[in-house]
mmCIF file of C-alpha atoms and ligand atoms in Angstrom:
data_model
loop_
_atom_site.group_PDB
_atom_site.id
_atom_site.type_symbol
_atom_site.label_atom_id
_atom_site.label_comp_id
_atom_site.label_asym_id
_atom_site.label_seq_id
_atom_site.Cartn_x
_atom_site.Cartn_y
_atom_site.Cartn_z
ATOM 1 C CA UNK A 483 -17.098 12.529 -14.911
ATOM 2 C CA UNK A 484 -13.577 12.989 -13.620
ATOM 3 C CA UNK A 485 -11.768 10.062 -12.051
ATOM 4 C CA UNK A 486 -10.947 9.932 -8.336
ATOM 5 C CA UNK A 487 -7.501 11.370 -7.627
ATOM 6 C CA UNK A 488 -5.076 9.132 -5.784
ATOM 7 C CA UNK A 489 -2.272 10.352 -3.539
ATOM 8 C CA UNK A 490 0.562 7.857 -3.120
ATOM 9 C CA UNK A 491 2.630 8.152 0.054
ATOM 10 C CA UNK A 492 6.145 6.714 -0.078
ATOM 11 C CA UNK A 493 9.375 6.609 1.908
ATOM 12 C CA UNK A 494 11.718 4.650 -0.347
ATOM 13 C CA UNK A 495 12.336 3.026 -3.699
ATOM 14 C CA UNK A 496 8.718 3.254 -4.858
ATOM 15 C CA UNK A 497 8.262 0.006 -6.755
ATOM 16 C CA UNK A 498 4.653 -0.347 -5.558
ATOM 17 C CA UNK A 499 4.090 3.309 -6.408
ATOM 18 C CA UNK A 500 5.307 2.539 -9.949
ATOM 19 C CA UNK A 501 2.904 -0.397 -10.228
ATOM 20 C CA UNK A 502 0.053 1.996 -9.377
ATOM 21 C CA UNK A 503 1.303 4.668 -11.783
ATOM 22 C CA UNK A 504 1.630 2.120 -14.583
ATOM 23 C CA UNK A 505 -1.812 0.622 -13.929
ATOM 24 C CA UNK A 506 -3.418 4.069 -13.806
ATOM 25 C CA UNK A 507 -1.910 4.926 -17.188
ATOM 26 C CA UNK A 508 -4.412 2.547 -18.807
ATOM 27 C CA UNK A 509 -7.416 4.509 -20.118
ATOM 28 C CA UNK A 510 -9.911 2.178 -18.423
ATOM 29 C CA UNK A 511 -8.340 2.458 -14.977
ATOM 30 C CA UNK A 512 -10.912 4.082 -12.680
ATOM 31 C CA UNK A 513 -8.490 6.511 -10.971
ATOM 32 C CA UNK A 514 -5.664 8.873 -11.751
ATOM 33 C CA UNK A 515 -2.501 9.332 -9.714
ATOM 34 C CA UNK A 516 -2.776 12.945 -8.586
ATOM 35 C CA UNK A 517 0.462 13.186 -6.672
ATOM 36 C CA UNK A 518 3.214 11.334 -4.859
ATOM 37 C CA UNK A 519 4.255 12.519 -1.425
ATOM 38 C CA UNK A 520 7.458 11.377 0.256
ATOM 39 C CA UNK A 521 8.477 11.975 3.842
ATOM 40 C CA UNK A 522 12.099 11.470 2.781
ATOM 41 C CA UNK A 523 13.642 14.055 0.447
ATOM 42 C CA UNK A 524 16.103 11.481 -0.935
ATOM 43 C CA UNK A 525 13.606 8.665 -1.619
ATOM 44 C CA UNK A 526 14.373 7.086 -4.973
ATOM 45 C CA UNK A 527 10.635 6.849 -5.630
ATOM 46 C CA UNK A 528 10.492 10.647 -5.970
ATOM 47 C CA UNK A 529 12.845 10.550 -8.953
ATOM 48 C CA UNK A 530 10.843 7.705 -10.490
ATOM 49 C CA UNK A 531 7.548 9.569 -10.050
ATOM 50 C CA UNK A 532 9.026 12.714 -11.610
ATOM 51 C CA UNK A 533 10.259 10.679 -14.563
ATOM 52 C CA UNK A 534 6.684 9.437 -14.984
ATOM 53 C CA UNK A 535 5.434 13.060 -14.955
ATOM 54 C CA UNK A 536 3.558 12.705 -11.685
ATOM 55 C CA UNK A 537 3.567 15.784 -9.404
ATOM 56 C CA UNK A 538 5.663 15.145 -6.299
ATOM 57 C CA UNK A 539 5.873 16.759 -2.903
ATOM 58 C CA UNK A 540 8.210 16.303 0.013
ATOM 59 C CA UNK A 541 6.753 16.516 3.499
ATOM 60 C CA UNK A 542 9.869 15.834 5.539
ATOM 61 C CA UNK A 543 8.927 14.436 8.948
ATOM 62 C CA UNK A 544 12.173 15.815 10.392
ATOM 63 C CA UNK A 545 10.907 19.345 9.832
ATOM 64 C CA UNK A 546 7.992 18.836 12.241
ATOM 65 C CA UNK A 547 8.076 18.815 15.966
ATOM 66 C CA UNK A 548 5.652 15.960 16.499
ATOM 67 C CA UNK A 549 3.453 13.448 14.718
ATOM 68 C CA UNK A 550 0.384 15.665 14.842
ATOM 69 C CA UNK A 551 2.017 18.587 13.078
ATOM 70 C CA UNK A 552 3.587 16.278 10.484
ATOM 71 C CA UNK A 553 0.213 14.651 9.834
ATOM 72 C CA UNK A 554 -1.461 18.058 9.600
ATOM 73 C CA UNK A 555 1.052 19.029 6.899
ATOM 74 C CA UNK A 556 0.426 15.759 5.068
ATOM 75 C CA UNK A 557 -3.306 16.313 5.212
ATOM 76 C CA UNK A 558 -2.887 19.859 3.926
ATOM 77 C CA UNK A 559 -0.819 18.598 0.979
ATOM 78 C CA UNK A 560 -3.436 15.938 0.188
ATOM 79 C CA UNK A 561 -6.196 18.523 0.349
ATOM 80 C CA UNK A 562 -4.316 21.007 -1.842
ATOM 81 C CA UNK A 563 -3.793 18.261 -4.420
ATOM 82 C CA UNK A 564 -7.525 17.451 -4.261
ATOM 83 C CA UNK A 565 -6.843 13.835 -3.384
ATOM 84 C CA UNK A 566 -9.777 11.458 -2.930
ATOM 85 C CA UNK A 567 -8.009 8.182 -2.102
ATOM 86 C CA UNK A 568 -4.652 7.619 -0.386
ATOM 87 C CA UNK A 569 -2.358 4.647 -1.058
ATOM 88 C CA UNK A 570 0.455 3.980 1.391
ATOM 89 C CA UNK A 571 3.186 2.361 -0.676
ATOM 90 C CA UNK A 572 6.174 1.615 1.507
ATOM 91 C CA UNK A 573 5.352 4.656 3.645
ATOM 92 C CA UNK A 574 7.244 3.970 6.840
ATOM 93 C CA UNK A 575 5.711 6.466 9.289
ATOM 94 C CA UNK A 576 3.012 5.754 11.811
ATOM 95 C CA UNK A 577 0.020 7.996 11.243
ATOM 96 C CA UNK A 578 -2.015 9.595 14.002
ATOM 97 C CA UNK A 579 -5.489 8.363 14.823
ATOM 98 C CA UNK A 580 -6.902 11.768 13.798
ATOM 99 C CA UNK A 581 -5.506 11.534 10.261
ATOM 100 C CA UNK A 582 -6.451 7.881 9.816
ATOM 101 C CA UNK A 583 -9.994 8.498 11.052
ATOM 102 C CA UNK A 584 -10.400 11.402 8.629
ATOM 103 C CA UNK A 585 -9.470 9.125 5.717
ATOM 104 C CA UNK A 586 -11.348 6.025 6.880
ATOM 105 C CA UNK A 587 -12.465 3.945 3.908
ATOM 106 C CA UNK A 588 -10.327 6.079 1.590
ATOM 107 C CA UNK A 589 -6.823 5.093 2.719
ATOM 108 C CA UNK A 590 -5.249 1.731 1.882
ATOM 109 C CA UNK A 591 -1.884 0.119 2.615
ATOM 110 C CA UNK A 592 0.180 -2.748 1.294
ATOM 111 C CA UNK A 593 2.063 -4.972 3.686
ATOM 112 C CA UNK A 594 4.591 -7.679 2.747
ATOM 113 C CA UNK A 595 3.023 -10.537 4.726
ATOM 114 C CA UNK A 596 -0.232 -12.415 5.060
ATOM 115 C CA UNK A 597 -1.787 -10.337 7.834
ATOM 116 C CA UNK A 598 -2.514 -10.772 10.667
ATOM 117 C CA UNK A 599 0.791 -12.685 10.659
ATOM 118 C CA UNK A 600 4.054 -10.744 10.631
ATOM 119 C CA UNK A 601 2.987 -7.177 11.247
ATOM 120 C CA UNK A 602 5.827 -4.659 11.355
ATOM 121 C CA UNK A 603 9.306 -4.892 9.871
ATOM 122 C CA UNK A 604 11.560 -7.676 8.536
ATOM 123 C CA UNK A 605 8.607 -9.822 7.561
ATOM 124 C CA UNK A 606 10.552 -12.113 5.214
ATOM 125 C CA UNK A 607 13.290 -12.846 7.776
ATOM 126 C CA UNK A 608 10.650 -13.621 10.378
ATOM 127 C CA UNK A 609 8.619 -15.833 8.034
ATOM 128 C CA UNK A 610 11.747 -17.865 7.289
ATOM 129 C CA UNK A 611 12.658 -18.073 10.972
ATOM 130 C CA UNK A 612 9.170 -19.385 11.776
ATOM 131 C CA UNK A 613 9.385 -21.969 9.000
ATOM 132 C CA UNK A 614 6.068 -21.032 7.424
ATOM 133 C CA UNK A 615 5.358 -22.739 4.108
ATOM 134 C CA UNK A 616 3.188 -19.979 2.683
ATOM 135 C CA UNK A 617 3.934 -16.273 2.804
ATOM 136 C CA UNK A 618 2.581 -13.343 0.836
ATOM 137 C CA UNK A 619 1.197 -9.848 0.907
ATOM 138 C CA UNK A 620 -1.941 -8.004 1.963
ATOM 139 C CA UNK A 621 -3.719 -4.838 0.891
ATOM 140 C CA UNK A 622 -5.995 -3.485 3.604
ATOM 141 C CA UNK A 623 -7.904 -0.393 4.627
ATOM 142 C CA UNK A 624 -5.894 1.617 7.129
ATOM 143 C CA UNK A 625 -7.072 1.798 10.717
ATOM 144 C CA UNK A 626 -5.274 3.538 13.583
ATOM 145 C CA UNK A 627 -3.335 0.444 14.692
ATOM 146 C CA UNK A 628 -0.292 -0.384 12.526
ATOM 147 C CA UNK A 629 -0.686 -3.155 9.906
ATOM 148 C CA UNK A 630 -4.211 -3.906 11.076
ATOM 149 C CA UNK A 631 -7.351 -3.201 9.120
ATOM 150 C CA UNK A 632 -10.056 -4.793 6.998
ATOM 151 C CA UNK A 633 -8.438 -6.867 4.257
ATOM 152 C CA UNK A 634 -9.146 -6.128 0.598
ATOM 153 C CA UNK A 635 -6.931 -8.671 -1.102
ATOM 154 C CA UNK A 636 -4.104 -11.071 -0.378
ATOM 155 C CA UNK A 637 -1.733 -13.091 -2.533
ATOM 156 C CA UNK A 638 0.199 -16.102 -1.328
ATOM 157 C CA UNK A 639 3.516 -17.494 -2.486
ATOM 158 C CA UNK A 640 5.353 -20.684 -1.554
ATOM 159 C CA UNK A 641 8.337 -20.538 0.769
ATOM 160 C CA UNK A 642 11.046 -22.705 -0.778
ATOM 161 C CA UNK A 643 13.660 -24.787 0.989
ATOM 162 C CA UNK A 644 16.599 -22.648 -0.112
ATOM 163 C CA UNK A 645 14.919 -19.240 0.224
ATOM 164 C CA UNK A 646 16.770 -16.268 1.663
ATOM 165 C CA UNK A 647 14.957 -13.138 2.839
ATOM 166 C CA UNK A 648 15.961 -11.610 -0.501
ATOM 167 C CA UNK A 649 14.621 -14.388 -2.711
ATOM 168 C CA UNK A 650 11.416 -14.696 -0.708
ATOM 169 C CA UNK A 651 10.961 -10.924 -0.642
ATOM 170 C CA UNK A 652 11.367 -10.755 -4.416
ATOM 171 C CA UNK A 653 8.697 -13.452 -4.876
ATOM 172 C CA UNK A 654 6.327 -11.541 -2.605
ATOM 173 C CA UNK A 655 7.101 -8.188 -4.258
ATOM 174 C CA UNK A 656 6.095 -9.567 -7.637
ATOM 175 C CA UNK A 657 2.659 -10.305 -6.152
ATOM 176 C CA UNK A 658 2.493 -6.911 -4.429
ATOM 177 C CA UNK A 659 2.785 -5.273 -7.839
ATOM 178 C CA UNK A 660 -0.183 -7.296 -9.090
ATOM 179 C CA UNK A 661 -2.557 -7.005 -6.168
ATOM 180 C CA UNK A 662 -2.101 -3.342 -5.228
ATOM 181 C CA UNK A 663 -3.494 -2.023 -8.533
ATOM 182 C CA UNK A 664 -6.309 -4.592 -8.290
ATOM 183 C CA UNK A 665 -7.230 -3.408 -4.821
ATOM 184 C CA UNK A 666 -7.115 0.250 -5.847
ATOM 185 C CA UNK A 667 -9.326 -0.541 -8.810
ATOM 186 C CA UNK A 668 -11.891 -2.258 -6.574
ATOM 187 C CA UNK A 669 -11.979 0.691 -4.178
ATOM 188 C CA UNK A 670 -12.182 3.351 -6.889
ATOM 189 C CA UNK A 671 -14.945 1.513 -8.735
ATOM 190 C CA UNK A 672 -16.857 1.421 -5.466
ATOM 191 C CA UNK A 673 -16.908 -2.371 -5.674
ATOM 192 C CA UNK A 674 -14.997 -2.789 -2.429
ATOM 193 C CA UNK A 675 -16.314 -0.832 0.499
ATOM 194 C CA UNK A 676 -15.848 -0.630 4.199
ATOM 195 C CA UNK A 677 -19.110 -1.524 5.938
ATOM 196 C CA UNK A 678 -19.278 -1.981 9.703
ATOM 197 C CA UNK A 679 -15.548 -2.547 9.864
ATOM 198 C CA UNK A 680 -15.517 -5.260 7.182
ATOM 199 C CA UNK A 681 -14.750 -5.212 3.479
ATOM 200 C CA UNK A 682 -17.687 -5.883 1.194
ATOM 201 C CA UNK A 683 -16.811 -6.756 -2.402
ATOM 202 C CA UNK A 684 -19.364 -6.840 -5.222
ATOM 203 C CA UNK A 685 -18.829 -9.460 -7.923
ATOM 204 C CA UNK A 686 -15.214 -8.824 -8.735
ATOM 205 C CA UNK A 687 -13.201 -11.370 -10.608
ATOM 206 C CA UNK A 688 -9.536 -11.360 -9.842
ATOM 207 C CA UNK A 689 -6.603 -13.377 -11.020
ATOM 208 C CA UNK A 690 -6.137 -16.358 -8.730
ATOM 209 C CA UNK A 691 -3.030 -16.024 -6.609
ATOM 210 C CA UNK A 692 -0.329 -18.621 -7.187
ATOM 211 C CA UNK A 693 -0.417 -21.421 -4.657
ATOM 212 C CA UNK A 694 0.070 -24.002 -2.987
ATOM 213 C CA UNK A 695 2.755 -25.414 -0.748
ATOM 214 C CA UNK A 696 4.076 -28.048 -0.668
ATOM 215 C CA UNK A 697 3.727 -28.459 -4.435
ATOM 216 C CA UNK A 698 1.438 -31.358 -5.202
ATOM 217 C CA UNK A 699 2.181 -34.132 -7.652
HETATM 218 C C1 GAR B 1138 7.025 -3.055 0.136
HETATM 219 O O1 GAR B 1138 7.416 -4.405 0.224
HETATM 220 C C2 GAR B 1138 5.832 -2.782 1.024
HETATM 221 O O2 GAR B 1138 4.937 -3.864 1.092
HETATM 222 C C3 GAR B 1138 6.494 -2.547 2.358
HETATM 223 O O3 GAR B 1138 7.619 -1.779 2.056
HETATM 224 C C4 GAR B 1138 8.084 -2.136 0.744
HETATM 225 C C5 GAR B 1138 8.238 -0.874 -0.047
HETATM 226 O O4 GAR B 1138 8.814 -1.141 -1.299
HETATM 227 N N1 GAR B 1138 5.611 -1.888 3.274
HETATM 228 C C6 GAR B 1138 5.602 -2.112 4.592
HETATM 229 O O5 GAR B 1138 6.379 -2.861 5.139
HETATM 230 C C7 GAR B 1138 4.524 -1.374 5.363
HETATM 231 N N2 GAR B 1138 4.268 -1.994 6.599
HETATM 232 P P1 GAR B 1138 8.577 -0.164 -2.500
HETATM 233 O O6 GAR B 1138 9.007 1.228 -2.027
HETATM 234 O O7 GAR B 1138 9.482 -0.691 -3.589
HETATM 235 O O8 GAR B 1138 7.140 -0.199 -2.875
#
């Protein structure tokens, strides 16, 4: 039986995209990366995907008059590439309700914060400004509202006294690269499903996230 085909949507450097591509290269991974689509022609992730021999497409949002026509073009590209599951990986465009509803349960996103805290941009700056002691990342099913949606997996990291947005972001990014492939695996194996707006996970063992702050002992 052929594996589900994943479409990865990016806007930038594509480090999460690479973590998915690398994970999917393992023979036992339950999905293959069918294509990478960028809304920015100059996204560095496009070059990285090409170097990894993954088909790429550009759907430049600037070429479309509104969100609906852009989303229709995205959907057409996903359909042409016979994509089953969509991963948003640093894809910085809001999607229309129509597109999100069409892909319900088959579209996931990674966000650099422990949702529902710090939706939106500049999450590491805001976490530091709030003085939180634990920060992290979240993979969730996509729903029409931005950075909201049933949570598949989260990883937490400590916030250290001398952290800058850069150092904290790097600590979080390391976890993003671990949990996104895990979440995709769970979805593609059918072990994580959306049921009545909640995520149901069947006996899945995952690596424990690093914790806890303040360090004990
Ligand atoms: C990642 O940190 C991802 O979590 C974030 O953008 C970055 C993309 O980096 N996504 C969002 O903020 C979505 N709300 P990458 O291109 O190296 O994967």
